[in-house]
XYZ file of C-alpha atoms in Angstrom:
332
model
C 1.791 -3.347 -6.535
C 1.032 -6.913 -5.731
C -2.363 -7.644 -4.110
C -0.308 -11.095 -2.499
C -1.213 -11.633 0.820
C 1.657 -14.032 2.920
C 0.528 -16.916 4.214
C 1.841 -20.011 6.015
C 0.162 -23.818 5.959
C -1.844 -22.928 8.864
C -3.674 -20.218 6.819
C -2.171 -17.535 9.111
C -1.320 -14.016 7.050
C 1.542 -12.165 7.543
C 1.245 -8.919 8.035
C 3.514 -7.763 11.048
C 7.420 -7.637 9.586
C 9.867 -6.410 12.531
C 13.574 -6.120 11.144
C 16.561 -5.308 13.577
C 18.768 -2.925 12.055
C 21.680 -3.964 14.040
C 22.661 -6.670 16.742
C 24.376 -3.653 18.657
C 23.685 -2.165 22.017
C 24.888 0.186 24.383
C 23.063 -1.549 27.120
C 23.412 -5.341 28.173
C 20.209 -6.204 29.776
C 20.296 -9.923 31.750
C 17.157 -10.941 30.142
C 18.694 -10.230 26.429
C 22.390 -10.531 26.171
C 25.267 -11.569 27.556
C 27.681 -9.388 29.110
C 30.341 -9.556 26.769
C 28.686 -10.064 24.246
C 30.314 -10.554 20.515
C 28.460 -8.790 18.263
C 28.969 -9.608 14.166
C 31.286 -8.513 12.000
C 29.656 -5.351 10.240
C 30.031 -6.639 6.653
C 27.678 -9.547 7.896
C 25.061 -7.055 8.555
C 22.370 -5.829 6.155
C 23.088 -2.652 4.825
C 20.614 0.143 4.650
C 20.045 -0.146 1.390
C 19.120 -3.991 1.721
C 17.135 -3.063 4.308
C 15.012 -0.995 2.362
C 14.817 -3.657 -0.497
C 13.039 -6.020 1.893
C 10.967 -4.022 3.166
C 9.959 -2.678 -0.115
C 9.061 -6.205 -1.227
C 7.463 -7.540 2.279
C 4.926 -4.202 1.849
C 4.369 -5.227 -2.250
C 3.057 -9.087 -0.476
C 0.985 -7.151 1.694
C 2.880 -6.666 4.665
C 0.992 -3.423 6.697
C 3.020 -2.594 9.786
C 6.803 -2.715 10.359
C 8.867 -2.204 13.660
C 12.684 -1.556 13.708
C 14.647 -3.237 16.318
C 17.535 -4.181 17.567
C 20.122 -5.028 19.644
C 19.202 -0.670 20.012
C 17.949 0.804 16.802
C 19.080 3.956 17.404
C 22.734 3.459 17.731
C 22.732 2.231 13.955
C 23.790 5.193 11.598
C 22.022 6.272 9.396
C 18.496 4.667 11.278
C 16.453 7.921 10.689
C 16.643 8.294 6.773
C 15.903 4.840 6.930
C 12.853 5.507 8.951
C 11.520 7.994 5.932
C 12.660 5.999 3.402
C 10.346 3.014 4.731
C 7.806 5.492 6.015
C 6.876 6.380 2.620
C 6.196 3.174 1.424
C 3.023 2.984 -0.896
C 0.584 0.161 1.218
C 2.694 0.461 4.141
C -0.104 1.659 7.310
C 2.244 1.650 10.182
C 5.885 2.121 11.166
C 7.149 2.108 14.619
C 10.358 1.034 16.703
C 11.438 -0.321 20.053
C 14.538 1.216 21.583
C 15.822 1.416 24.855
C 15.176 5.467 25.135
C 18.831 5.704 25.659
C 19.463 7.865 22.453
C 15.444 9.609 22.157
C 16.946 12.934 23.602
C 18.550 13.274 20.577
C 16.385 11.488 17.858
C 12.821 11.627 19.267
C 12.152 15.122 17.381
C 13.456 13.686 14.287
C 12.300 10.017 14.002
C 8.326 11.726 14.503
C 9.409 14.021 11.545
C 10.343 11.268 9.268
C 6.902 9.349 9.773
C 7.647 6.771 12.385
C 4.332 6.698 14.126
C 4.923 4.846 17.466
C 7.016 3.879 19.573
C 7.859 1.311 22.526
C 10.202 1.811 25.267
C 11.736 -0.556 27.603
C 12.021 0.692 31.259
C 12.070 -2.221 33.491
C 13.043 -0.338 36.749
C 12.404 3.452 37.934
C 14.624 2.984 40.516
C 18.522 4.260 39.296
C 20.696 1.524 40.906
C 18.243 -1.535 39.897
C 18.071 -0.021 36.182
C 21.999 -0.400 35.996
C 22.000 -3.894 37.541
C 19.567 -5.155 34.960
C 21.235 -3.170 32.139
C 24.736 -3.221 33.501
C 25.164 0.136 31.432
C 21.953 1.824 31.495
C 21.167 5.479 33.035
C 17.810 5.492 34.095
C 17.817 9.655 34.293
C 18.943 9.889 30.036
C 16.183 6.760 29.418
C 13.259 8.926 31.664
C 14.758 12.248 30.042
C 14.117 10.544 26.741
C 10.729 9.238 27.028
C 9.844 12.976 28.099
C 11.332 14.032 24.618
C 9.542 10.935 22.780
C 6.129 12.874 24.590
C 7.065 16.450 23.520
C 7.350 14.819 19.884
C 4.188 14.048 19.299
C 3.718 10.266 18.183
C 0.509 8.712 18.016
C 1.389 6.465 21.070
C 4.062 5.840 23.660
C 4.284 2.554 25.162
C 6.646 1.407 27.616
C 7.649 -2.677 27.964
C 8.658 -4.307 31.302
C 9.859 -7.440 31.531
C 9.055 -8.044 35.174
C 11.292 -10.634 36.806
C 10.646 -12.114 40.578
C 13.720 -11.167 43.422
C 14.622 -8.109 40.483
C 11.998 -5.967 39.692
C 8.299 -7.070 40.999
C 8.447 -4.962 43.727
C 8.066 -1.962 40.930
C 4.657 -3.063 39.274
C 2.857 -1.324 40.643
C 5.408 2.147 40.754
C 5.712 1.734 36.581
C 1.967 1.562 36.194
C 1.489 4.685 38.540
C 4.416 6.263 36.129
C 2.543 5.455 33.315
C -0.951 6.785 34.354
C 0.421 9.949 35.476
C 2.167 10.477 31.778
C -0.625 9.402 29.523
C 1.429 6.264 28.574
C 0.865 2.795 27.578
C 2.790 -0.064 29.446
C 3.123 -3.331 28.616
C 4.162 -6.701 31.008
C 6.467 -8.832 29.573
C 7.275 -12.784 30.332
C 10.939 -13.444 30.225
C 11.548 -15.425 27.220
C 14.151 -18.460 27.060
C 16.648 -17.237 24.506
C 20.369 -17.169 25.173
C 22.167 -18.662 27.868
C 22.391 -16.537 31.207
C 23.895 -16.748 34.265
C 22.710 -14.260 36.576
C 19.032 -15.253 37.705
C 17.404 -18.581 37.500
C 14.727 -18.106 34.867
C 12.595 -20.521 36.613
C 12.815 -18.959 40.145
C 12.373 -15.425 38.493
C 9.741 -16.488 36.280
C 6.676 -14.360 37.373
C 2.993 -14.916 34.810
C 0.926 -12.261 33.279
C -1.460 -13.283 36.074
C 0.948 -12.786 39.046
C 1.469 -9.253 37.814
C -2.128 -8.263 37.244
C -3.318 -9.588 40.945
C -0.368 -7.200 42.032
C -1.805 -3.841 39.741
C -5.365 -5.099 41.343
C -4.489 -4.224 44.535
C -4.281 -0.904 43.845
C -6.273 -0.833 40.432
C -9.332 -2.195 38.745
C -8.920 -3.687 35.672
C -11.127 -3.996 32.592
C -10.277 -6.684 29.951
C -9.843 -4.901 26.607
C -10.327 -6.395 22.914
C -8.746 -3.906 21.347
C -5.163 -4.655 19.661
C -2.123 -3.565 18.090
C -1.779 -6.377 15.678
C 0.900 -7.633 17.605
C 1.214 -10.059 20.981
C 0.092 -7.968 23.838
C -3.956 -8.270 25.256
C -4.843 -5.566 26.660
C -6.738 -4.646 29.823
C -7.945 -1.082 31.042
C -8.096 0.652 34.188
C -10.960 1.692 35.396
C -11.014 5.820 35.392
C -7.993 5.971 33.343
C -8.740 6.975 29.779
C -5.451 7.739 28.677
C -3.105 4.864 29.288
C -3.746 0.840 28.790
C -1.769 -2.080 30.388
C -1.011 -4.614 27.911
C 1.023 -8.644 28.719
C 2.634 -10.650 26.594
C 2.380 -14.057 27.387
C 4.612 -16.356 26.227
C 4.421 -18.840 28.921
C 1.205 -18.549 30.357
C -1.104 -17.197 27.252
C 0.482 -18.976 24.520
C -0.559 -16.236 21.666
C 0.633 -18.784 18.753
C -2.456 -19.338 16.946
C -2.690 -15.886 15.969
C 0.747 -14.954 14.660
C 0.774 -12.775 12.096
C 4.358 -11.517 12.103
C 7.865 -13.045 10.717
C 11.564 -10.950 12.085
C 14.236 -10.469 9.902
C 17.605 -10.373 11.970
C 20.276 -8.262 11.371
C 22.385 -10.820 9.649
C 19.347 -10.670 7.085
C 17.482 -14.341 8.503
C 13.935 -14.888 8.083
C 13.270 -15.908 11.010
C 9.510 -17.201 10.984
C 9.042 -18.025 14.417
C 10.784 -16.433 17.850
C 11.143 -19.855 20.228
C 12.703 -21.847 16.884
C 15.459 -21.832 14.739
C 13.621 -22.257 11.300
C 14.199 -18.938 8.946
C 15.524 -18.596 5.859
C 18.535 -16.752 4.452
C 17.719 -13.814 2.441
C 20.833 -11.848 2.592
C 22.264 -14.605 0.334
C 19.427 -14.165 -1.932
C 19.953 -10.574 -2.115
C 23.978 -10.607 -2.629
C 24.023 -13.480 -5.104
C 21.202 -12.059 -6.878
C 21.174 -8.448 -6.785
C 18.403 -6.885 -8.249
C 16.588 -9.782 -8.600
C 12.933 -9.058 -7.440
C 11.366 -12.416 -8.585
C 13.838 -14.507 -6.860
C 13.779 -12.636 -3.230
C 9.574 -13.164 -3.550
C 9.630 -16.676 -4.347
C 12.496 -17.109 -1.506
C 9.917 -15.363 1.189
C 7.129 -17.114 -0.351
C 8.816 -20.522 0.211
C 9.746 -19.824 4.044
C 6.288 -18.764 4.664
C 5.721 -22.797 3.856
C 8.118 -23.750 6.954
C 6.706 -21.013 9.840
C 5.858 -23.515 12.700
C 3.178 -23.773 14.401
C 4.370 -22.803 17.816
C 7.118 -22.036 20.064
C 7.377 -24.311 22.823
C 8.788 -22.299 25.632
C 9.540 -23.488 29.122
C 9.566 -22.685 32.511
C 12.891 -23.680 33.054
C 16.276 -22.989 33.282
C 17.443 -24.749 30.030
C 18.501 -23.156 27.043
C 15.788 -23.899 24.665
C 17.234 -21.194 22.010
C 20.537 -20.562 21.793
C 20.416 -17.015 19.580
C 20.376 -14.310 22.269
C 17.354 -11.615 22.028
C 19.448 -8.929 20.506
C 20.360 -11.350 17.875
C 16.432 -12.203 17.063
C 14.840 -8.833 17.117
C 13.610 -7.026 20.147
């Protein structure tokens, strides 16, 4: 195996590869997706087996934790044997995904079994007729019937992700973190991010910062600020008397977390995409088909769009649309 370590012109390693397995939902949250939403054509989408390829070679260059996403992992056949396949990955220290708990009833048990260590859940709402306004499709009883399968199965950790959005959902903050305290469960606080054109909330009037939502937990909580880390965006804070569960924000807006990236996404469509707020990435899909079997050529491709990641994402407060690409189409 390689001992090559990725690296962009900014000296930054890589070492945080999260690949969506599909663009495909059965939810249609406002923050990610339109609602009716085209997805692509399936023979545009990375097979399994391609899949597995890249991730191969992204662990050989010294890539150490992976996280499937989507659009929803889980309603991608085939997702779990792809799960143990990448599991067993010599070099590879971590695998985990983000789903939407719609489908962990079913897979929890098995996704733990093939070696998928952790896992993060979006539940953005506890109460049953917001959580199907914000996901037009969502049940919230099958998503909190899930997450109490995902316990049962014993990964190493459970987090939950809110993206907490003013006039929607703030109201909640404070109900979510008491949910996750009672079940031993991380929860992270999200920052809407620009990406896709919406139309039903203002992303300026809904916008509400990291810091908005931790003087709303302190009002019922003490917080701690935490160094400890995932190796991914969130800082994390603790609560004080709570050993069990830790609050984590990702701050796009208001904590810009650029100068540590340490992470590319590979789309569904098989993009490189080296940064979330642009549009620079590189095609490997193409180098895959055209080339099949060619190991040399797909390193020197990655190695040469490690040269391009930016610098930074320059999101906005604002109701433009500063990336077109929806979420589901970039990765969770």
């Amino acid at each position: 195996m390689s001992t090559s370590l990725l690296q962009d012109s900014f000296a930054r390693q890589v070492e945080y590869l999260r690949i969506s397995v599909t663009d495909r939902c059965d939810f249609r949250c406002v923050y990610c997706m339109a609602e009716d939403m085209q997805f692509l054509p399936r023979q545009q989408v990375l097979s399994l087996e391609e899949i597995e390829t890249l991730a191969r070679t992204f662990v050989s260059l010294g890539v150490k934790k992976i996280r499937l996403t989507g659009g929803e992992p889980l309603v991608r056949r085939g997702v779990v044997q792809l799960c143990e396949r990448i599991a067993a990955l010599p070099g590879l220290r971590e695998l985990v995904m983000t789903t939407n708990g719609s489908q962990l009833i079913r897979y929890a048990k098995p996704l733990a079994q093939a070696g998928l260590k952790r896992l993060n859940i979006s539940l953005d709402s506890l109460n049953a007729e917001k959580f199907r306004q914000i996901t037009r499709t969502g049940d919230l009883q099958q998503v909190l019937d899930g997450i109490d399968a995902a316990r049962e199965a014993g990964f190493a950790r459970i987090k939950l992700n809110a993206v907490i959005m003013k006039g929607r959902n703030d109201e909640e903050v404070l109900n979510l973190v008491d949910y996750a305290v009672a079940r031993e469960l991380d929860l992270t606080f999200i920052e809407e991010m620009p990406l896709g054109a919406i139309n039903e909330h203002s992303r300026a009037e809904a916008f509400c910062s990291s810091a908005e939502v931790r003087e709303i937990i302190s009002q019922r909580y003490d917080l701690l600020e935490s160094t400890e880390s995932t190796q991914g965006p969130s800082r994390y804070w603790r609560i004080q008397g709570v050993a069990n569960s830790r609050l984590g924000f990702i701050s796009p807006h208001s904590h810009n977390f650029c100068a540590t990236c340490n992470r590319v996404r590979l789309t569904a469509e098989g993009r490189l995409l080296l940064c979330l707020g642009n549009e620079h990435s590189a095609d490997l899909k193409a180098v895959l088909r055209r080339h099949p079997g060619d190991e040399v050529r797909l390193r020197e491709a990655i190695f040469e769009a490690m040269a391009r990641k930016p610098w930074s994402h320059d999101f906005r407060v604002s109701d433009d649309v500063q990336v077109v690409r929806f979420m589901n189409m970039t990765g969770g």
